[in-house]
Amino acid sequence: MSTSVAVIGTGYVGLTTGACLAHLGHRVTCADIDAAKVAALAEARVPFYEPGLAELVREGVAAGRLRFVLGGAAAVDGADLVFLCVPTPQADDGSADLSYVEAAAGSIAATLRPGAVVVNKSTVPVGSASVVERIIARDDVTVVSNPEFLREGSAVADFLRPDRVIIGTESAEAGRRVAALYHSIDAPVLITDPASAETIKYAANAFLATKISFVNAIAAVCEAVGADIGDVIRGIGSDRRIGPDFLRPGPGWGGSCFPKDTRALVSIAEQGGYDFRLLRGVIASNAEQHDRMVAKVRQALGGSLRGATVAAWGLAFKAGTDDVRDSPAVAIIDVLLAEGATVRAYDPQAVIARQGLVQVGSALAACEGADALVVLTEWSEFLGADLDGVATRLRTPVVVDTRNVLDPPAAAAAGLTLLGVGR
């Protein structure tokens, strides 16, 4: 059954939601306040990198099921369901800033059709459904929470093949209507109250961040006692109670979600009178992981970064995206620059601008004349890198692999000294 849907906001979440719903056969109108972005999307030009998304946008536009308009009011006229997919950035006190959500709700309140369901897809703190209800102030409109669980780099697959669909509402009818959107998706649907749905999203992200920080801490223990983190991960990840996902050491977590959502959950807990010391410790541990990786680069360079040239592979916070928001790679590079190094960086998708940083067009070009190489993002092309070529281009054949993507025997055969994480 085809439903008329409006999506307010065309960032990672909004555009993925709109394109995937159109792919499922629904009639979707996406709105944004950026005229240039709307014009580009109307021509099926996606302004950021997300695997598979551009193809779905082109498919939806060509089929007439996906269109783009300027402003929320133009999108919601006649829509049965309206998704709010706008940013919730971190405020100065660590809480989630709801100003974009509030503005979006206010912009559509008067033009919503009677019986419409407004769906909070943005990551919002507990009580946000009530905030939107007060702004819309209409008895004939229902507000529902339907949090997203999309990973950048695999957002399309995550939408179309989710582990679960969470719907938070006090209205059985509204819950049924939102669930019907996903009728062709094979996934369990959990309908709960709005507060629980809003908490589920934050709890999931906080747990995953905790899992990453835990394995990074275990990697540090492995280095201290001479254990191998790879074997340790295989040993604990084979336990079904733990599982192997997110058990991979690295330079720390980042991106548009984990940093702000962990801090927001700490703030939510504080507002409720609970000191979430565990999660505060996870946040602090993640910052310390950046410091540990910088220390490895210093070690590779004999103790000082001043005057050194460092090749850096990776800028994005993870592979499969061009997103550099709160990227551990960028955080580490910033320290290298601050301590007097020059950085030659390569990333197949991401771009940043920094004084003292030169961005080049290939992984090997980054190594030309560098005193050391640091691998910061786990792009698949780095797994099969020409390590002999790396060795001949580096002034000193030393590599700090913060992602453990390079093969130690192959590195040794190329004459490289390899410093990994947890081994």
Coordinates of C-alpha atoms in Angstrom, one line a residue:
M1 CA 0.0 0.0 0.0
S2 CA 1.4 3.4 -1.0
T3 CA 1.4 6.2 1.5
S4 CA 1.9 9.9 1.0
V5 CA 5.0 10.9 3.1
A6 CA 6.7 14.1 3.8
V7 CA 10.3 14.3 5.1
I8 CA 11.6 17.5 6.7
G9 CA 15.4 17.7 6.4
T10 CA 17.6 16.1 3.8
G11 CA 20.8 15.3 5.7
Y12 CA 22.0 11.7 6.1
V13 CA 18.9 10.6 8.0
G14 CA 16.3 12.6 6.1
L15 CA 17.6 11.8 2.6
T16 CA 18.1 8.1 3.4
T17 CA 14.6 7.9 4.9
G18 CA 13.0 9.6 2.0
A19 CA 14.9 7.7 -0.7
C20 CA 14.3 4.3 1.0
L21 CA 10.6 4.9 1.6
A22 CA 10.2 5.9 -2.1
H23 CA 12.1 2.7 -3.0
L24 CA 9.5 0.8 -1.0
G25 CA 6.8 2.3 -3.2
H26 CA 5.6 5.3 -1.1
R27 CA 5.1 8.8 -2.5
V28 CA 7.7 11.0 -0.8
T29 CA 8.2 14.7 -0.7
C30 CA 11.4 15.9 1.0
A31 CA 11.9 19.4 2.2
D32 CA 14.9 21.5 3.1
I33 CA 15.5 25.2 3.8
D34 CA 18.6 25.3 1.6
A35 CA 17.5 26.3 -1.9
A36 CA 20.7 25.2 -3.6
K37 CA 20.5 21.8 -2.0
V38 CA 16.9 21.3 -3.0
A39 CA 17.8 22.3 -6.6
A40 CA 20.6 19.7 -6.6
L41 CA 18.5 17.0 -5.2
A42 CA 15.7 17.7 -7.6
E43 CA 18.3 16.8 -10.3
A44 CA 19.2 13.6 -8.3
R45 CA 22.6 15.1 -7.3
V46 CA 23.4 13.9 -3.7
P47 CA 25.7 16.4 -1.9
F48 CA 27.5 13.8 0.3
Y49 CA 28.9 10.3 0.0
E50 CA 26.8 7.4 1.2
P51 CA 27.1 4.1 -0.6
G52 CA 24.0 3.2 -2.6
L53 CA 22.1 6.4 -1.7
A54 CA 22.6 8.3 -5.0
E55 CA 21.3 5.4 -7.0
L56 CA 18.1 5.3 -4.8
V57 CA 17.6 9.0 -5.2
R58 CA 17.9 8.7 -9.0
E59 CA 15.5 5.8 -9.0
G60 CA 12.9 7.7 -6.9
V61 CA 13.1 10.9 -8.9
A62 CA 12.9 9.1 -12.2
A63 CA 9.9 7.1 -11.1
G64 CA 8.1 10.2 -9.8
R65 CA 7.9 8.8 -6.3
L66 CA 10.5 11.2 -4.8
R67 CA 10.5 15.0 -5.1
F68 CA 12.1 17.9 -3.3
V69 CA 10.7 21.2 -2.3
L70 CA 11.8 24.3 -0.4
G71 CA 10.3 24.7 3.1
G72 CA 8.4 22.3 5.2
A73 CA 5.0 23.8 4.6
A74 CA 5.1 23.0 0.9
A75 CA 5.9 19.3 1.7
V76 CA 3.3 18.4 4.2
D77 CA 0.2 19.5 2.3
G78 CA -1.7 16.3 1.8
A79 CA 0.9 14.1 3.6
D80 CA -0.4 11.2 5.8
L81 CA 2.8 10.9 7.7
V82 CA 5.5 13.6 8.2
F83 CA 9.0 12.7 9.4
L84 CA 11.1 15.2 11.2
C85 CA 14.7 14.5 10.3
V86 CA 16.6 17.7 11.4
P87 CA 19.8 18.1 13.3
T88 CA 19.9 18.0 17.1
P89 CA 23.4 19.3 17.8
Q90 CA 25.1 19.4 21.1
A91 CA 24.5 22.5 23.2
D92 CA 27.2 24.1 25.3
D93 CA 26.1 22.2 28.4
G94 CA 26.2 18.8 26.6
S95 CA 22.4 18.5 26.2
A96 CA 20.7 18.2 22.8
D97 CA 19.7 21.4 21.1
L98 CA 16.1 21.1 20.0
S99 CA 15.9 24.4 18.2
Y100 CA 15.8 22.8 14.7
V101 CA 13.2 20.3 15.8
E102 CA 11.1 23.1 17.3
A103 CA 11.5 25.3 14.2
A104 CA 10.5 22.4 11.9
A105 CA 7.4 21.6 14.0
G106 CA 6.4 25.2 14.0
S107 CA 6.8 25.6 10.2
I108 CA 4.4 22.7 9.4
A109 CA 1.8 23.1 12.2
A110 CA -0.7 25.1 10.2
T111 CA -0.6 23.1 7.0
L112 CA -0.7 19.6 8.4
R113 CA -3.8 17.8 7.2
P114 CA -6.3 16.6 9.8
G115 CA -5.4 13.1 11.0
A116 CA -1.7 13.5 10.0
V117 CA 1.0 11.7 12.1
V118 CA 4.2 13.6 12.8
V119 CA 7.1 11.2 13.3
N120 CA 10.2 12.2 15.2
K121 CA 13.1 10.5 13.4
S122 CA 15.7 12.8 14.8
T123 CA 17.6 11.7 17.8
V124 CA 15.8 13.6 20.5
P125 CA 15.9 13.5 24.4
V126 CA 13.2 12.0 26.5
G127 CA 10.1 14.3 26.4
S128 CA 10.6 15.6 22.9
A129 CA 7.4 14.1 21.6
S130 CA 5.6 16.3 24.1
V131 CA 7.6 19.3 23.1
V132 CA 6.5 18.8 19.4
E133 CA 2.9 18.2 20.5
R134 CA 2.8 21.5 22.3
I135 CA 4.3 23.4 19.3
I136 CA 1.9 21.9 16.8
A137 CA -1.0 22.3 19.3
R138 CA -3.6 20.4 17.3
D139 CA -5.9 17.7 18.7
D140 CA -6.2 16.2 15.2
V141 CA -2.5 15.5 14.8
T142 CA -0.6 12.7 16.6
V143 CA 3.2 12.8 17.3
V144 CA 5.1 9.5 17.3
S145 CA 8.8 8.6 18.0
N146 CA 10.5 6.4 15.4
P147 CA 14.2 6.6 16.1
E148 CA 16.7 5.8 13.3
F149 CA 19.5 3.3 13.7
L150 CA 21.5 4.1 10.6
R151 CA 25.2 3.8 10.4
E152 CA 27.0 6.1 8.0
G153 CA 28.6 4.0 5.3
S154 CA 25.8 1.4 5.4
A155 CA 22.7 3.6 6.0
V156 CA 20.7 2.2 3.0
A157 CA 21.2 -1.4 4.1
D158 CA 20.4 -0.5 7.7
F159 CA 17.1 1.1 6.7
L160 CA 16.0 -1.7 4.3
R161 CA 17.3 -4.5 6.5
P162 CA 17.0 -3.3 10.1
D163 CA 17.4 -5.4 13.2
R164 CA 14.2 -3.9 14.6
V165 CA 11.7 -1.0 14.1
I166 CA 11.0 1.0 17.2
I167 CA 7.8 3.1 17.4
G168 CA 6.9 5.2 20.4
T169 CA 3.3 6.3 20.7
E170 CA 0.3 6.3 23.1
S171 CA -2.0 5.9 20.0
A172 CA -2.5 2.3 18.8
E173 CA -3.9 3.7 15.5
A174 CA -0.9 6.0 14.9
G175 CA 1.5 3.1 15.8
R176 CA -0.3 0.9 13.2
R177 CA 0.0 3.5 10.5
V178 CA 3.7 4.0 11.0
A179 CA 4.3 0.2 11.2
A180 CA 2.5 -0.2 7.9
L181 CA 5.2 1.9 6.2
Y182 CA 7.6 -0.9 6.9
H183 CA 5.2 -3.8 5.9
S184 CA 7.6 -5.0 3.2
I185 CA 10.6 -5.1 5.6
D186 CA 11.3 -8.3 7.5
A187 CA 12.1 -7.0 10.9
P188 CA 10.4 -7.2 14.4
V189 CA 8.4 -4.1 15.3
L190 CA 8.4 -2.9 18.9
I191 CA 5.6 -0.4 19.8
T192 CA 6.2 1.3 23.1
D193 CA 5.6 4.6 24.7
P194 CA 7.4 7.8 23.4
A195 CA 9.8 8.1 26.4
S196 CA 11.0 4.5 26.1
A197 CA 11.5 4.9 22.3
E198 CA 13.5 8.0 22.8
T199 CA 15.6 6.3 25.5
I200 CA 16.2 3.2 23.4
K201 CA 18.1 5.3 20.8
Y202 CA 20.4 6.9 23.3
A203 CA 20.9 3.7 25.2
A204 CA 21.9 1.8 22.0
N205 CA 24.5 4.4 20.9
A206 CA 25.9 4.7 24.4
F207 CA 26.3 0.9 24.7
L208 CA 28.0 0.7 21.4
A209 CA 30.4 3.5 22.3
T210 CA 31.1 1.7 25.6
K211 CA 31.8 -1.5 23.7
I212 CA 34.4 0.2 21.5
S213 CA 36.0 2.0 24.4
F214 CA 36.1 -1.3 26.3
V215 CA 38.0 -3.1 23.6
N216 CA 40.4 -0.2 23.2
A217 CA 41.1 -0.5 26.9
I218 CA 41.6 -4.2 26.6
A219 CA 44.0 -3.5 23.7
A220 CA 46.1 -1.3 26.1
V221 CA 46.1 -4.2 28.6
C222 CA 47.3 -6.5 25.8
E223 CA 50.2 -4.2 25.0
A224 CA 51.1 -4.1 28.7
V225 CA 51.2 -7.9 29.2
G226 CA 52.2 -9.1 25.8
A227 CA 48.9 -10.5 24.7
D228 CA 47.4 -10.3 21.2
I229 CA 44.2 -8.3 20.9
G230 CA 43.2 -10.2 17.7
D231 CA 43.1 -13.5 19.6
V232 CA 41.5 -11.9 22.6
I233 CA 38.7 -10.5 20.4
R234 CA 38.1 -13.9 18.7
G235 CA 38.0 -15.5 22.1
I236 CA 35.5 -13.1 23.7
G237 CA 33.5 -12.3 20.5
S238 CA 32.7 -16.0 20.1
D239 CA 30.6 -15.8 23.3
R240 CA 27.0 -15.3 22.1
R241 CA 26.4 -13.0 25.1
I242 CA 29.0 -10.6 23.8
G243 CA 29.3 -11.1 20.0
P244 CA 32.0 -9.9 17.7
D245 CA 30.4 -6.6 16.4
F246 CA 32.1 -3.4 17.5
L247 CA 35.0 -5.4 19.1
R248 CA 37.7 -3.8 17.0
P249 CA 40.5 -1.6 18.5
G250 CA 41.2 1.7 16.9
P251 CA 41.8 5.4 17.5
G252 CA 38.4 6.0 19.2
W253 CA 34.9 6.5 18.2
G254 CA 33.5 9.7 16.5
G255 CA 31.1 10.9 13.9
S256 CA 27.8 12.8 14.1
C257 CA 26.1 10.5 16.7
F258 CA 28.2 8.8 19.4
P259 CA 30.0 12.0 20.7
K260 CA 26.9 14.1 21.0
D261 CA 24.5 11.3 22.0
T262 CA 26.7 10.1 24.9
R263 CA 27.0 13.6 26.2
A264 CA 23.3 14.1 25.8
L265 CA 22.5 11.0 27.7
V266 CA 24.8 12.1 30.5
S267 CA 22.9 15.4 30.5
I268 CA 19.5 13.6 30.5
A269 CA 20.5 11.5 33.4
E270 CA 21.8 14.6 35.4
Q271 CA 18.4 16.3 34.8
G272 CA 16.8 13.3 36.3
G273 CA 19.1 13.3 39.3
Y274 CA 21.4 10.5 38.3
D275 CA 25.2 10.9 37.9
F276 CA 26.0 8.6 34.9
R277 CA 29.6 8.1 36.0
L278 CA 30.1 5.0 33.8
L279 CA 29.3 6.9 30.6
R280 CA 31.3 9.9 31.7
G281 CA 34.2 7.5 32.0
V282 CA 33.6 6.1 28.6
I283 CA 33.7 9.6 27.1
A284 CA 37.0 10.4 28.9
S285 CA 38.5 7.1 27.8
N286 CA 37.7 7.9 24.2
A287 CA 39.6 11.2 24.4
E288 CA 42.5 9.3 26.1
Q289 CA 42.6 6.9 23.2
H290 CA 43.4 9.8 20.8
D291 CA 46.3 10.6 23.2
R292 CA 47.6 7.0 23.1
M293 CA 47.6 7.1 19.3
V294 CA 49.5 10.4 19.2
A295 CA 52.0 8.9 21.7
K296 CA 52.6 6.0 19.2
V297 CA 53.4 8.5 16.5
R298 CA 55.8 10.3 18.8
Q299 CA 57.4 6.9 19.6
A300 CA 57.8 6.2 15.9
L301 CA 59.5 9.5 15.4
G302 CA 61.9 9.1 18.3
G303 CA 59.9 11.2 20.8
S304 CA 59.2 14.5 19.1
L305 CA 56.9 15.6 16.3
R306 CA 58.5 19.0 15.7
G307 CA 59.8 19.4 12.2
A308 CA 58.6 15.9 11.1
T309 CA 56.5 15.1 8.1
V310 CA 53.8 12.5 8.8
A311 CA 51.8 10.7 6.1
A312 CA 48.2 10.1 7.2
W313 CA 45.9 7.6 5.6
G314 CA 42.3 8.5 6.4
L315 CA 40.4 11.6 7.5
A316 CA 36.8 10.3 7.8
F317 CA 35.7 9.1 11.2
K318 CA 35.2 5.6 9.7
A319 CA 35.3 4.0 6.3
G320 CA 32.4 4.3 3.9
T321 CA 31.7 8.0 4.5
D322 CA 33.1 11.4 3.8
D323 CA 32.0 12.6 7.3
V324 CA 34.7 14.2 9.4
R325 CA 32.5 15.4 12.2
D326 CA 34.3 14.5 15.5
S327 CA 36.6 12.2 13.5
P328 CA 39.3 10.7 15.6
A329 CA 41.5 10.9 12.6
V330 CA 41.1 14.7 12.5
A331 CA 41.5 15.0 16.2
I332 CA 44.8 13.1 16.0
I333 CA 46.0 15.1 13.0
D334 CA 45.2 18.3 14.8
V335 CA 47.5 17.3 17.7
L336 CA 50.3 16.3 15.2
L337 CA 50.0 19.8 13.6
A338 CA 49.9 21.6 17.0
E339 CA 53.1 19.8 18.0
G340 CA 55.0 21.0 14.9
A341 CA 54.5 18.2 12.4
T342 CA 53.6 18.7 8.7
V343 CA 50.9 16.2 7.6
R344 CA 50.5 14.7 4.1
A345 CA 47.0 13.2 4.1
Y346 CA 45.0 11.0 1.8
D347 CA 41.4 9.9 2.0
P348 CA 39.3 8.6 -0.9
Q349 CA 36.2 10.6 0.1
A350 CA 36.8 13.1 2.9
V351 CA 38.4 16.6 2.7
I352 CA 39.5 19.0 5.4
A353 CA 41.5 22.2 5.4
R354 CA 44.3 22.8 8.0
Q355 CA 47.4 25.0 8.0
G356 CA 50.3 22.6 7.8
L357 CA 48.3 19.8 6.1
V358 CA 48.6 18.9 2.4
Q359 CA 45.9 16.6 1.0
V360 CA 47.1 14.4 -1.9
G361 CA 45.5 12.2 -4.4
S362 CA 46.7 8.7 -3.4
A363 CA 47.9 6.7 -0.5
L364 CA 51.4 6.3 -1.9
A365 CA 51.7 10.1 -2.7
A366 CA 51.0 10.8 1.0
C367 CA 54.1 8.7 1.8
E368 CA 56.5 10.7 -0.4
G369 CA 59.3 12.0 1.8
A370 CA 57.4 11.4 5.1
D371 CA 59.2 10.4 8.3
A372 CA 56.4 8.0 9.3
L373 CA 53.0 6.8 8.2
V374 CA 49.9 6.7 10.4
V375 CA 46.8 4.8 9.3
L376 CA 43.7 6.5 10.8
T377 CA 40.7 5.2 8.8
E378 CA 40.0 1.6 7.8
W379 CA 39.3 2.1 4.1
S380 CA 39.4 -1.2 2.2
E381 CA 42.0 0.0 -0.3
F382 CA 44.5 0.3 2.6
L383 CA 44.2 -3.5 3.2
G384 CA 45.8 -4.3 -0.1
A385 CA 48.2 -1.3 -0.1
D386 CA 51.6 -1.6 -1.9
L387 CA 53.8 -1.9 1.2
D388 CA 57.0 -2.1 -0.8
G389 CA 56.0 1.2 -2.4
V390 CA 55.3 2.6 1.0
A391 CA 58.7 1.5 2.3
T392 CA 60.6 3.1 -0.7
R393 CA 58.8 6.4 -0.3
L394 CA 59.1 6.9 3.5
R395 CA 62.3 8.4 4.8
T396 CA 62.0 6.2 7.8
P397 CA 60.2 2.9 7.2
V398 CA 57.9 3.0 10.2
V399 CA 54.1 2.8 10.3
V400 CA 51.6 3.4 13.1
D401 CA 48.5 1.4 12.2
T402 CA 45.7 2.6 14.5
R403 CA 43.2 0.4 12.8
N404 CA 45.2 -2.8 12.6
V405 CA 44.4 -3.1 8.9
L406 CA 47.9 -3.9 7.6
D407 CA 49.2 -7.4 7.7
P408 CA 52.2 -7.7 10.0
P409 CA 54.1 -10.4 8.1
A410 CA 53.6 -8.4 4.8
A411 CA 54.8 -5.2 6.5
A412 CA 57.9 -7.0 7.8
A413 CA 58.7 -8.5 4.4
A414 CA 58.6 -4.9 3.0
G415 CA 61.1 -3.8 5.6
L416 CA 58.5 -1.7 7.6
T417 CA 58.4 -1.4 11.4
L418 CA 54.7 -1.7 12.2
L419 CA 53.2 -0.4 15.4
G420 CA 49.7 -1.6 15.8
V421 CA 47.1 -1.4 18.6
G422 CA 47.0 -4.2 21.2
R423 CA 49.7 -6.3 19.6

